[in-house]
CSV table of N, CA and C in Angstrom, one decimal:
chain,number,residue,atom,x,y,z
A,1,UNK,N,127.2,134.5,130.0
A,1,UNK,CA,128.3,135.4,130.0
A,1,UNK,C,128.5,136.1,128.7
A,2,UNK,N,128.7,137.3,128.9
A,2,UNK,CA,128.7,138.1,127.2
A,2,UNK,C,130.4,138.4,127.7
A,3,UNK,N,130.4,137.8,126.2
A,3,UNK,CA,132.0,138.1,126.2
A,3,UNK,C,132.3,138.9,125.1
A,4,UNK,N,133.0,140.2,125.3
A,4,UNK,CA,133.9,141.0,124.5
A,4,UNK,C,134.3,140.1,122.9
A,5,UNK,N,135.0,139.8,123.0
A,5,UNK,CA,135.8,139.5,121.9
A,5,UNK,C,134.9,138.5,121.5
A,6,UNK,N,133.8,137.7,121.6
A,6,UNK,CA,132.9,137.0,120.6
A,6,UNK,C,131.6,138.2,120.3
A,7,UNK,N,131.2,139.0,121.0
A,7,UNK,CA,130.9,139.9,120.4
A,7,UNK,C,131.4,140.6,119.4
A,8,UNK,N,132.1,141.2,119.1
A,8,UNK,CA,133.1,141.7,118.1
A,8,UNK,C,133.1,140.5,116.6
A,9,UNK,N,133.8,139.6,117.0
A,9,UNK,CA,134.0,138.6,116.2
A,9,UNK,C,132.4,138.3,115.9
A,10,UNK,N,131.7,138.1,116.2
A,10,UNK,CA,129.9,138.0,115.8
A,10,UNK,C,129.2,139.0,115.0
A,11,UNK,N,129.6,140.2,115.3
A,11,UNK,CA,129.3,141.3,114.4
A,11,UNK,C,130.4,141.7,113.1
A,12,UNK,N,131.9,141.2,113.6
A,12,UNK,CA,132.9,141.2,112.0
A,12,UNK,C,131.8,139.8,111.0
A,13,UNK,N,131.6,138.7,112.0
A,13,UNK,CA,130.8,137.9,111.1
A,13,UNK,C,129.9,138.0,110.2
A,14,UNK,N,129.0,139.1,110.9
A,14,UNK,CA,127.7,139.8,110.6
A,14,UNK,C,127.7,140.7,109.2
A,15,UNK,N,128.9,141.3,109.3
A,15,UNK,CA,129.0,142.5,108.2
A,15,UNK,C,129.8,142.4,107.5
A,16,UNK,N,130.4,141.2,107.2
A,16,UNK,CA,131.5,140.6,106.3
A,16,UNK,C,131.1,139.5,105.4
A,17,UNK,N,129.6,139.1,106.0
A,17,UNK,CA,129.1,137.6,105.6
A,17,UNK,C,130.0,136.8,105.6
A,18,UNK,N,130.8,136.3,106.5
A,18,UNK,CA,131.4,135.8,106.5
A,18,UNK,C,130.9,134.2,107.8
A,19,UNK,N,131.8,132.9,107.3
A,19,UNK,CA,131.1,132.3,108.7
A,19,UNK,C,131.6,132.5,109.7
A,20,UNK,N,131.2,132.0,110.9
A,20,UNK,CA,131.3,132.4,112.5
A,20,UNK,C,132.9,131.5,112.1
A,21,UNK,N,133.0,130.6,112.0
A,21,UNK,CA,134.0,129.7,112.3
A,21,UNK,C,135.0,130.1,111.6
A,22,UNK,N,135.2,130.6,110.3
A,22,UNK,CA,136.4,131.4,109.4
A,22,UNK,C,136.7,132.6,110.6
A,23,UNK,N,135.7,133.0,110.9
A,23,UNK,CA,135.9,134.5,111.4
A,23,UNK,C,136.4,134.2,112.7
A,24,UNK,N,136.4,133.1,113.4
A,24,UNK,CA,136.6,132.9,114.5
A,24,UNK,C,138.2,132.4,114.4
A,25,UNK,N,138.5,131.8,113.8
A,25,UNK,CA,140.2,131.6,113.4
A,25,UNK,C,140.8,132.6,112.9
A,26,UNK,N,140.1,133.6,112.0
A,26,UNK,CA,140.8,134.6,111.3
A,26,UNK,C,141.0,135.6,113.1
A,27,UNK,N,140.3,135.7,113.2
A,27,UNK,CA,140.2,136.2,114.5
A,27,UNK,C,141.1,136.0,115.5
A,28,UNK,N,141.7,134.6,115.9
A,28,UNK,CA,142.6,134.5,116.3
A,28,UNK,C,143.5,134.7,115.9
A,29,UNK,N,143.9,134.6,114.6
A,29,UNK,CA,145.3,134.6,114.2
A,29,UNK,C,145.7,136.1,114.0
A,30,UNK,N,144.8,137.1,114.1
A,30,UNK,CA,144.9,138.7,114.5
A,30,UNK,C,145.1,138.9,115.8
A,31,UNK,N,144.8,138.3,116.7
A,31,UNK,CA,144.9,138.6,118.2
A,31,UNK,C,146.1,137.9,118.4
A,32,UNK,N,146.3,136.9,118.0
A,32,UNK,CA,147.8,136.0,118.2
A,32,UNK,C,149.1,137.6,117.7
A,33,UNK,N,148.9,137.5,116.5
A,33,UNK,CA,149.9,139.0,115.6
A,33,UNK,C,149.8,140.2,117.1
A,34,UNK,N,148.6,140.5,117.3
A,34,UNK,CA,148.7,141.7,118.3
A,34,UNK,C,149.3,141.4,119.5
A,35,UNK,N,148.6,140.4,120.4
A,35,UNK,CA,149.5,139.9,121.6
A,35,UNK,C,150.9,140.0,121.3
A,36,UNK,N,151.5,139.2,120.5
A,36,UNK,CA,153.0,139.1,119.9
A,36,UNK,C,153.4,140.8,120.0
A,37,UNK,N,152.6,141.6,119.4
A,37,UNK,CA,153.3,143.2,119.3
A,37,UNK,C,153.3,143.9,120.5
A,38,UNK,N,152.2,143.3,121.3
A,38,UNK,CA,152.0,144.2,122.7
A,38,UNK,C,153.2,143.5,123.6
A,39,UNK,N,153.3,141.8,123.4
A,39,UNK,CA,154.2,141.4,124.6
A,39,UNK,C,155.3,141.7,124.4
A,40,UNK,N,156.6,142.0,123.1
A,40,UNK,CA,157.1,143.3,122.6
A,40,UNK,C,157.2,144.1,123.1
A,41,UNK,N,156.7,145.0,123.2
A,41,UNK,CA,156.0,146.2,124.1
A,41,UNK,C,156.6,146.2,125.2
A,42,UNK,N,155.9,145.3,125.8
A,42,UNK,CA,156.1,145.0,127.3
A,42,UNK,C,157.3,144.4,128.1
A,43,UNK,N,158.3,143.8,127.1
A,43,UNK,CA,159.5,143.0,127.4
A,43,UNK,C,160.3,144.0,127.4
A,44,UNK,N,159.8,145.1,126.1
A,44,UNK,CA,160.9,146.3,126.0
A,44,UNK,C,161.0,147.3,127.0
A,45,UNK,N,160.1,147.2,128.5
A,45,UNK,CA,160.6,148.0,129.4
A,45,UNK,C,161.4,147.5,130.2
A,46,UNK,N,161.5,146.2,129.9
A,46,UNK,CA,162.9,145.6,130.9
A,46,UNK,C,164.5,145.5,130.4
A,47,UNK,N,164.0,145.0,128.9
A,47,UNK,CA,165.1,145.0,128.2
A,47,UNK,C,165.6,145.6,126.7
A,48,UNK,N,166.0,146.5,127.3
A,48,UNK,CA,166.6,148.0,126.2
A,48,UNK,C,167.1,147.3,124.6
A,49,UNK,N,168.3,146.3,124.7
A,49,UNK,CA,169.0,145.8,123.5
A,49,UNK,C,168.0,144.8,122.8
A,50,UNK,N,168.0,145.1,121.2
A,50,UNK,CA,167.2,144.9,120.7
A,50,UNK,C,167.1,142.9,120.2
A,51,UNK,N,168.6,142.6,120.7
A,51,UNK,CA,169.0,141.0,120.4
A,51,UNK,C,168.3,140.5,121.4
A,52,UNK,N,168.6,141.4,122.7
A,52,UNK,CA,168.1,140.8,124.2
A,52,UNK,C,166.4,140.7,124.0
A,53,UNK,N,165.6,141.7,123.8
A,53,UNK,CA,164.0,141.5,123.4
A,53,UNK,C,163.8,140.5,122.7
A,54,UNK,N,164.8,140.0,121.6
A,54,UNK,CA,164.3,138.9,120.7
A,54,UNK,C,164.3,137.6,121.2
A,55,UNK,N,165.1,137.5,121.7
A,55,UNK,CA,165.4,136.3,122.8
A,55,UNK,C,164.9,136.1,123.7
A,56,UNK,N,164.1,137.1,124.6
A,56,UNK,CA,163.4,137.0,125.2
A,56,UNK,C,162.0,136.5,125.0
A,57,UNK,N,161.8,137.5,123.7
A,57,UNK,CA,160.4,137.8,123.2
A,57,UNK,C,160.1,135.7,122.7
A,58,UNK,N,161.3,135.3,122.5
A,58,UNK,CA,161.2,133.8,121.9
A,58,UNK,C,160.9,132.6,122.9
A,59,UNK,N,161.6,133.4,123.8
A,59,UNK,CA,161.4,132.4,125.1
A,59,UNK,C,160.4,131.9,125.5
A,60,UNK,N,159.3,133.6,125.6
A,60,UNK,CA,158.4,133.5,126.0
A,60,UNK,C,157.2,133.0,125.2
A,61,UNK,N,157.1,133.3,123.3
A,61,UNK,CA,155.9,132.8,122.9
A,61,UNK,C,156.4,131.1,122.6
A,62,UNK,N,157.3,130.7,122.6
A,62,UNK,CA,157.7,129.1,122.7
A,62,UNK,C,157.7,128.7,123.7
A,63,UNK,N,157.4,129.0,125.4
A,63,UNK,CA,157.2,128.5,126.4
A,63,UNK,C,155.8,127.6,126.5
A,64,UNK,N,156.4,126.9,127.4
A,64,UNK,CA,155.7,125.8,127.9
A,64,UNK,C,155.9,125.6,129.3
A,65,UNK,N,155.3,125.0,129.8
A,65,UNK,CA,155.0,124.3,131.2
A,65,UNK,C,156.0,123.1,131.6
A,66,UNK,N,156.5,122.8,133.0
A,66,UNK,CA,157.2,121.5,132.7
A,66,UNK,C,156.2,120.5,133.4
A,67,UNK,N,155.1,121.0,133.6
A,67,UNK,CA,153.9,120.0,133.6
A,67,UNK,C,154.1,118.2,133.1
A,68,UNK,N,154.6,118.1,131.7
A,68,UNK,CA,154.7,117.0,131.5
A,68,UNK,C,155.7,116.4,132.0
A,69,UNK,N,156.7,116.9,133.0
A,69,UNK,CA,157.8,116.4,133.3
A,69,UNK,C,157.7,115.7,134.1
A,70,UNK,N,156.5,116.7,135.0
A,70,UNK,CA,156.7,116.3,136.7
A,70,UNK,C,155.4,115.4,137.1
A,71,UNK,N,154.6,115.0,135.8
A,71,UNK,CA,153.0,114.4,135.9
A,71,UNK,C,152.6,113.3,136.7
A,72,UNK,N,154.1,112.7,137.1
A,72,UNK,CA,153.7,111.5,137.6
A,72,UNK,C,154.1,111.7,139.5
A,73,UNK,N,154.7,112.6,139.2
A,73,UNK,CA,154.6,113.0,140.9
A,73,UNK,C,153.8,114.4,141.6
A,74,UNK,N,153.3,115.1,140.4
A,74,UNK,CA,152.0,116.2,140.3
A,74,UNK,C,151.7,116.1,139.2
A,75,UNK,N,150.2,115.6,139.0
A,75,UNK,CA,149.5,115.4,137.7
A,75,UNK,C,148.4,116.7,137.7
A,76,UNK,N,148.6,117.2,138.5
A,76,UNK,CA,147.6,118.7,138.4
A,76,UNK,C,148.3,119.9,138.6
A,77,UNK,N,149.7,119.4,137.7
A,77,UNK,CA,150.2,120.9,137.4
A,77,UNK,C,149.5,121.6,136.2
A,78,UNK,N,149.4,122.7,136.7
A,78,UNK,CA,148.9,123.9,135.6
A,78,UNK,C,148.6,124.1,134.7
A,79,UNK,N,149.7,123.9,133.7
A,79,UNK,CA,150.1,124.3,132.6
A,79,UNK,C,149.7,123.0,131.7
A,80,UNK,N,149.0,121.6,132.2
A,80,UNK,CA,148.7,120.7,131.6
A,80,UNK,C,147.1,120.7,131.3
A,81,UNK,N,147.0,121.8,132.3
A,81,UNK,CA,145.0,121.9,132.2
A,81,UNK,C,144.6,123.0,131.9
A,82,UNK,N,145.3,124.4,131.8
A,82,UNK,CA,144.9,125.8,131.9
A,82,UNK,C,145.4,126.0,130.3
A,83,UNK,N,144.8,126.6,129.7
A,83,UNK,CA,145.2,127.1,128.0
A,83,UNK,C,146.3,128.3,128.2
A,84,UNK,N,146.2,129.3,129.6
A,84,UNK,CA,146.4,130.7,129.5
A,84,UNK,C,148.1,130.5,130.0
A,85,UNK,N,148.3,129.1,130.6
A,85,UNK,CA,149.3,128.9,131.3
A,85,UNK,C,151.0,128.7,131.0
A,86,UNK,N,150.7,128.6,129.7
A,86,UNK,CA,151.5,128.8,128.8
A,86,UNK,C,151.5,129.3,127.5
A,87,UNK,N,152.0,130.3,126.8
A,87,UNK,CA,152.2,131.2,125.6
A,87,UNK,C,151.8,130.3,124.2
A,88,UNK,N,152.4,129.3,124.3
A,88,UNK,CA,152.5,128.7,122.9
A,88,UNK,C,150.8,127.9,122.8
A,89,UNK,N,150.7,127.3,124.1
A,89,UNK,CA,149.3,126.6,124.1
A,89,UNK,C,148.1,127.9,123.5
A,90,UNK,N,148.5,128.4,124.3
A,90,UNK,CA,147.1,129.5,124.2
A,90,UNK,C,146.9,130.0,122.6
A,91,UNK,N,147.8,130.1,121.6
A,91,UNK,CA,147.9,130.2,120.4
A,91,UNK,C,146.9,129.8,120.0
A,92,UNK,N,146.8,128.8,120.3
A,92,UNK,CA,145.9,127.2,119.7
A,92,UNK,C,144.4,126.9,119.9
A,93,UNK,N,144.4,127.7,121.5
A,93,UNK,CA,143.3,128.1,121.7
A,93,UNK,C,142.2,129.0,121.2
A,94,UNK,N,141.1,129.3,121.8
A,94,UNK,CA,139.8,129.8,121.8
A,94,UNK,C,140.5,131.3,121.6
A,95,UNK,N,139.5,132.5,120.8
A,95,UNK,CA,140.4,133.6,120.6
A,95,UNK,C,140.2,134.3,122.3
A,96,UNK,N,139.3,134.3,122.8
A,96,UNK,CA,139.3,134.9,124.4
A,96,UNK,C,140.4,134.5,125.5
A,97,UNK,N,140.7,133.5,124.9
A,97,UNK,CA,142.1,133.5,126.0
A,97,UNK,C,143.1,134.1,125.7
A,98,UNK,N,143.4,134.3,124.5
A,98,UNK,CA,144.3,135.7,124.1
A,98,UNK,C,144.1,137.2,124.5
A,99,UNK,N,143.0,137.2,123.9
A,99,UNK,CA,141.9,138.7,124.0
A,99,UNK,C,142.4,138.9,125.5
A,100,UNK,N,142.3,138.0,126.3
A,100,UNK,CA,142.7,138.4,128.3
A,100,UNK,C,144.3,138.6,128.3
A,101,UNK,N,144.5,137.4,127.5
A,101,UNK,CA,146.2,138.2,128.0
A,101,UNK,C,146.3,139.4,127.4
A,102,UNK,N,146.3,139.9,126.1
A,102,UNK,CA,146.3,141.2,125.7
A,102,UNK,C,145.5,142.3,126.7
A,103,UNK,N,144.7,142.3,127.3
A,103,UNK,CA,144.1,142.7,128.2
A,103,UNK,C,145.3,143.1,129.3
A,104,UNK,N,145.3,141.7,130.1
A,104,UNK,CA,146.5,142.2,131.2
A,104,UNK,C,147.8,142.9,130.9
A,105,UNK,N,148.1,142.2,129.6
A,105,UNK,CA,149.2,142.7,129.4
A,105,UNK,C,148.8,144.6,129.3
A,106,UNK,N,148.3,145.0,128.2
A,106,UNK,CA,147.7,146.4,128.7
A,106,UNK,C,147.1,147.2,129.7
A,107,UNK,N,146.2,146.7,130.4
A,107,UNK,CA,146.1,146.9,131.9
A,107,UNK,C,147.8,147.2,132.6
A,108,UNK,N,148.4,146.2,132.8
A,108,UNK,CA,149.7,146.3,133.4
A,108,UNK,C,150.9,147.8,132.7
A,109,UNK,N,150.6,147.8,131.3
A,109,UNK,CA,151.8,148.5,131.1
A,109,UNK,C,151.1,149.7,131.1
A,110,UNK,N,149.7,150.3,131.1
A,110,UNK,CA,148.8,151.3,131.3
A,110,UNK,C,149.2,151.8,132.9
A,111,UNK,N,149.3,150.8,134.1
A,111,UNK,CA,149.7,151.0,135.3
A,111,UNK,C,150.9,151.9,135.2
A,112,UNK,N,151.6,151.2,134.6
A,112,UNK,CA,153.4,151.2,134.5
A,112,UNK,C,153.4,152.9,134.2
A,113,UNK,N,153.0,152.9,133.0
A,113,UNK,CA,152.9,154.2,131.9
A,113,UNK,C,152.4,155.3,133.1
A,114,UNK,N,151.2,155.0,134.2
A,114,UNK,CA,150.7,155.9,134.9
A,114,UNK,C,152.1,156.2,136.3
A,115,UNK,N,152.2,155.1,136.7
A,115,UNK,CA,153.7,155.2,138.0
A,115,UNK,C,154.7,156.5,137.1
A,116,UNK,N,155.3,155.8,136.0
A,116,UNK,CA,156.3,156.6,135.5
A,116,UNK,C,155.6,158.1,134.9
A,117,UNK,N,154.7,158.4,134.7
A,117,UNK,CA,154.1,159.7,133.8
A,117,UNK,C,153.0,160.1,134.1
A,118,UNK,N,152.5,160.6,135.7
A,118,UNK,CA,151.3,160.4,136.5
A,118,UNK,C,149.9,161.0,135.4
A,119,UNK,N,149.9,160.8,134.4
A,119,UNK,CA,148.7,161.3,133.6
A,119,UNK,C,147.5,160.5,133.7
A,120,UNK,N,145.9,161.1,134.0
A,120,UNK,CA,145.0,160.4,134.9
A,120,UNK,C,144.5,159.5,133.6
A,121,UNK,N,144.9,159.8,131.9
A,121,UNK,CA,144.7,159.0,130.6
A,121,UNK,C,145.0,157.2,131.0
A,122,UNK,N,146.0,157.6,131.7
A,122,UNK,CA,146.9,156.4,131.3
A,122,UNK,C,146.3,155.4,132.3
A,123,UNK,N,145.7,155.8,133.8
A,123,UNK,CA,144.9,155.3,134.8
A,123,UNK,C,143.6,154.9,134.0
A,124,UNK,N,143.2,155.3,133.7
A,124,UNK,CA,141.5,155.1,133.0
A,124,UNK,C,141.7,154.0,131.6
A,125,UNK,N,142.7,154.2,131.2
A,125,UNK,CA,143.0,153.2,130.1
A,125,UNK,C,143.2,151.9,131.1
A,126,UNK,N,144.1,151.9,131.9
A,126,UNK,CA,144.1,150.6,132.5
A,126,UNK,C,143.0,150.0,133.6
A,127,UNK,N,142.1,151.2,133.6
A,127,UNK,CA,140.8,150.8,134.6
A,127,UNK,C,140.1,149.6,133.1
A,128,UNK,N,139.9,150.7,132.1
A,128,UNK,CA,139.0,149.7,131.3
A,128,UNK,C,139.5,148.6,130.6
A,129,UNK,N,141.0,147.7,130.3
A,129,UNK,CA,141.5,147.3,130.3
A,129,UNK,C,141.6,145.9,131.1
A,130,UNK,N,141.6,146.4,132.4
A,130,UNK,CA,141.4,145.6,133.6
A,130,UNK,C,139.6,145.3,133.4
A,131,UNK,N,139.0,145.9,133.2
A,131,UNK,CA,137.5,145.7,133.1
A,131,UNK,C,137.4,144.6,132.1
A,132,UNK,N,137.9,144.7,131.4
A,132,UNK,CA,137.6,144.0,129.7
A,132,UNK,C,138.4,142.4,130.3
A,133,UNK,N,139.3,142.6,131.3
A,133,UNK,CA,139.8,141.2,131.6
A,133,UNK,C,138.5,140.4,132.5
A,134,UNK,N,138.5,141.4,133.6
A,134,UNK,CA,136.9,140.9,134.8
A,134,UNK,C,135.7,140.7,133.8
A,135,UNK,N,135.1,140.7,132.5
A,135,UNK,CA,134.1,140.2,131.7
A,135,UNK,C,134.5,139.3,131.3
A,136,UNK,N,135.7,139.2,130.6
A,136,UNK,CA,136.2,137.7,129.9
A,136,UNK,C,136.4,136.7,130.8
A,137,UNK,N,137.3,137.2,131.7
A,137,UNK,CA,137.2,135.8,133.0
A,137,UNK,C,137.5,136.4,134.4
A,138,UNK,N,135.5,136.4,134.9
A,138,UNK,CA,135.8,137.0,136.3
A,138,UNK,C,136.3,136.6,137.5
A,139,UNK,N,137.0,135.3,137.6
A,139,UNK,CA,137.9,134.9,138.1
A,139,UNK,C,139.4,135.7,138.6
A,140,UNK,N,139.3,136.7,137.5
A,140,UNK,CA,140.3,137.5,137.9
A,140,UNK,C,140.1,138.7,138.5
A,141,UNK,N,138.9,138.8,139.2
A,141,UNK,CA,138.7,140.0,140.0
A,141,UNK,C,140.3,140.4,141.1
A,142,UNK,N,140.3,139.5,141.4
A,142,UNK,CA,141.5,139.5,142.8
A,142,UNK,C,142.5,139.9,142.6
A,143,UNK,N,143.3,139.3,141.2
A,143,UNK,CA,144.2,139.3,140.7
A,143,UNK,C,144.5,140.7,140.4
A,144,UNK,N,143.2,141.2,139.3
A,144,UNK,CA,143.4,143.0,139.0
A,144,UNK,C,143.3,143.7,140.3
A,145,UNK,N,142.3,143.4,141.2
A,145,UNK,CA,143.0,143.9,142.6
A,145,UNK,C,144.1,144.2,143.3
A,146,UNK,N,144.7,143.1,143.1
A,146,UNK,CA,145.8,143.1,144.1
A,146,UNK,C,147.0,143.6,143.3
A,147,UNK,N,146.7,143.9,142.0
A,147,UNK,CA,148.2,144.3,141.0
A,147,UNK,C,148.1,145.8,141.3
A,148,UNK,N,146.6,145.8,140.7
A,148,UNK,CA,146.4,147.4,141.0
A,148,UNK,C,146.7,148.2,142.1
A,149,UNK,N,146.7,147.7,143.0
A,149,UNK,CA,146.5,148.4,144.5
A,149,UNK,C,148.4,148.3,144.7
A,150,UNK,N,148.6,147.2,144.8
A,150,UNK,CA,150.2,147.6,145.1
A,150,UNK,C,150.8,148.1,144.1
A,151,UNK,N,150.8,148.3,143.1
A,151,UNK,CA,151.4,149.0,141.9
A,151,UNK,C,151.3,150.7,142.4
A,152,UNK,N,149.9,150.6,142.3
A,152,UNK,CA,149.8,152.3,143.0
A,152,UNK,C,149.5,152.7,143.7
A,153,UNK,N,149.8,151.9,145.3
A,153,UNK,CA,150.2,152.5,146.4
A,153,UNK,C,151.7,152.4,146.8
A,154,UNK,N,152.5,151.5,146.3
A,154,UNK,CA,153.4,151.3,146.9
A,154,UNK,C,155.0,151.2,145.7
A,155,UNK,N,154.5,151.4,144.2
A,155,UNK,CA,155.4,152.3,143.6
A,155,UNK,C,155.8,153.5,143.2
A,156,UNK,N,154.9,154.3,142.7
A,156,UNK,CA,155.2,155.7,142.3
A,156,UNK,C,156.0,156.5,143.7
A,157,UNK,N,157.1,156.9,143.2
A,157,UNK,CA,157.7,157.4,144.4
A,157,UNK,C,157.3,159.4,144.2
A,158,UNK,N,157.0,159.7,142.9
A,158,UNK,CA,156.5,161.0,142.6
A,158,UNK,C,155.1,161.3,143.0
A,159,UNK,N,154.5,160.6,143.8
A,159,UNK,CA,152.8,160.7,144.0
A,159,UNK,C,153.0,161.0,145.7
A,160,UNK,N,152.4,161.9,146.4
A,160,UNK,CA,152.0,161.9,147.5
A,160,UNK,C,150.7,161.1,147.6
A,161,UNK,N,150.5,160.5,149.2
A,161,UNK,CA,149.1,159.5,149.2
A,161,UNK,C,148.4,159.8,148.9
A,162,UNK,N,147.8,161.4,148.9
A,162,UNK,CA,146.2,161.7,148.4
A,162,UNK,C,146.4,161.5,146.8
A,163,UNK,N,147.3,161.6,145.7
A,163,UNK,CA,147.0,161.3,144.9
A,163,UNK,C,146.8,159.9,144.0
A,164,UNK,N,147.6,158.5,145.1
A,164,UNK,CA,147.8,157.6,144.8
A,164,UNK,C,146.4,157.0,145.3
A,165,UNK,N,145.8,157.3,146.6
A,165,UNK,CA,144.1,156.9,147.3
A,165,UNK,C,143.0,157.9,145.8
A,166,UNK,N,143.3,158.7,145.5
A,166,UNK,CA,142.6,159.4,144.3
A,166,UNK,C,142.8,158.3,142.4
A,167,UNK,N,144.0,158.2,142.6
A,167,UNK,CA,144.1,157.2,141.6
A,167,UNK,C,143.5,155.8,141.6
A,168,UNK,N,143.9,155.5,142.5
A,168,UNK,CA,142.8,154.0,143.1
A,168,UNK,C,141.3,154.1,143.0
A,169,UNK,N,141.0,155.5,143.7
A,169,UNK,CA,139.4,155.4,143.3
A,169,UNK,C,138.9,155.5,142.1
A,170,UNK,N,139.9,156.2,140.9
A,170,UNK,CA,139.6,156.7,139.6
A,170,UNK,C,139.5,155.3,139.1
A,171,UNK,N,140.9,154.4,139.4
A,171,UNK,CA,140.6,153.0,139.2
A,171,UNK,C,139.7,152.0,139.2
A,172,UNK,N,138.6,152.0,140.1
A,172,UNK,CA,138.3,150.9,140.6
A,172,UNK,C,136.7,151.5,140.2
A,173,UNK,N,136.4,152.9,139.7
A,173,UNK,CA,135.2,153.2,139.1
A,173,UNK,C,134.7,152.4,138.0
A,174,UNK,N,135.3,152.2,137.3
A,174,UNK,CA,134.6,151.4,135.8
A,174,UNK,C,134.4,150.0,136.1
A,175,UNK,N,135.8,149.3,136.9
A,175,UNK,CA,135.2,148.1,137.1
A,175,UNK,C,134.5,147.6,138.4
């Protein structure tokens, strides 16, 4: 599997002389900062007041799973086995499991940005976006399917069908 973001990180290696393993933490702790600015971003279309985003924004990178709560009556809850399944775990993690949330998260608000401001930029941004998530973990083919498709068939209330079946196809070209 060629993955995006250890590409990148292999060639900052390369031209920095730097080792793989510095670069690969430094690495993370850049994508950790960016995720953090994008999920920001993205909390700020729900919640306007700037106390409310912070408290939000806290909830969410100090969240956890209640996985450990419930282990002995579900020991294969989620958030005990999956890195991506909670905010704070994934920190800690490998830098590609960030690299995807940052992904979705942009994919998603690229959707959002196209519903509210039908510009075909903002569609092709979230085609490649969504793409860059289906290389890091193609597991999520379905997932970007199925966000995509009901996002923009069944929100924009300013699009007649031909332009929302036109958007879809513009979509679903790159990946």
């Amino acid at each position: 599997i060629v993955r995006p973001t250890y590409l990148v990180l292999g060639w900052a290696s390369k031209i920095f002389n730097l080792d793989p393993l510095v670069v690969m933490h430094l690495g993370r702790f850049i994508l950790d900062m960016i995720f953090v600015l994008i999920l920001a971003k993205f909390i700020k279309i729900f919640f306007k007041e700037k106390r409310h985003l912070i408290f939000v924004l806290l909830i969410v990178l100090f969240s956890s799973g209640v996985g450990v709560l419930i282990k002995n009556w579900y020991p294969l809850s989620i958030d005990l086995w999956v890195p991506e399944a909670n905010t704070f775990f994934m920190f800690l993690e490998s830098p590609h499991f960030v690299s995807t949330q940052i992904f979705i998260l942009l994919f998603i608000l690229f959707i959002y940005k196209y519903i509210t401001f039908p510009k075909i930029m903002y569609i092709l941004l979230s085609s490649l976006f969504a793409s860059l998530v289906m290389i890091e973990h193609p597991y999520m083919v379905p997932f970007i399917g199925i966000i995509s498709v009901l996002f923009i068939l069944f929100i924009p209330k300013k699009l007649n069908i031909k332009k929302r079946i036109s958007a879809l196809f513009i979509f679903f070209l790159l990946p």
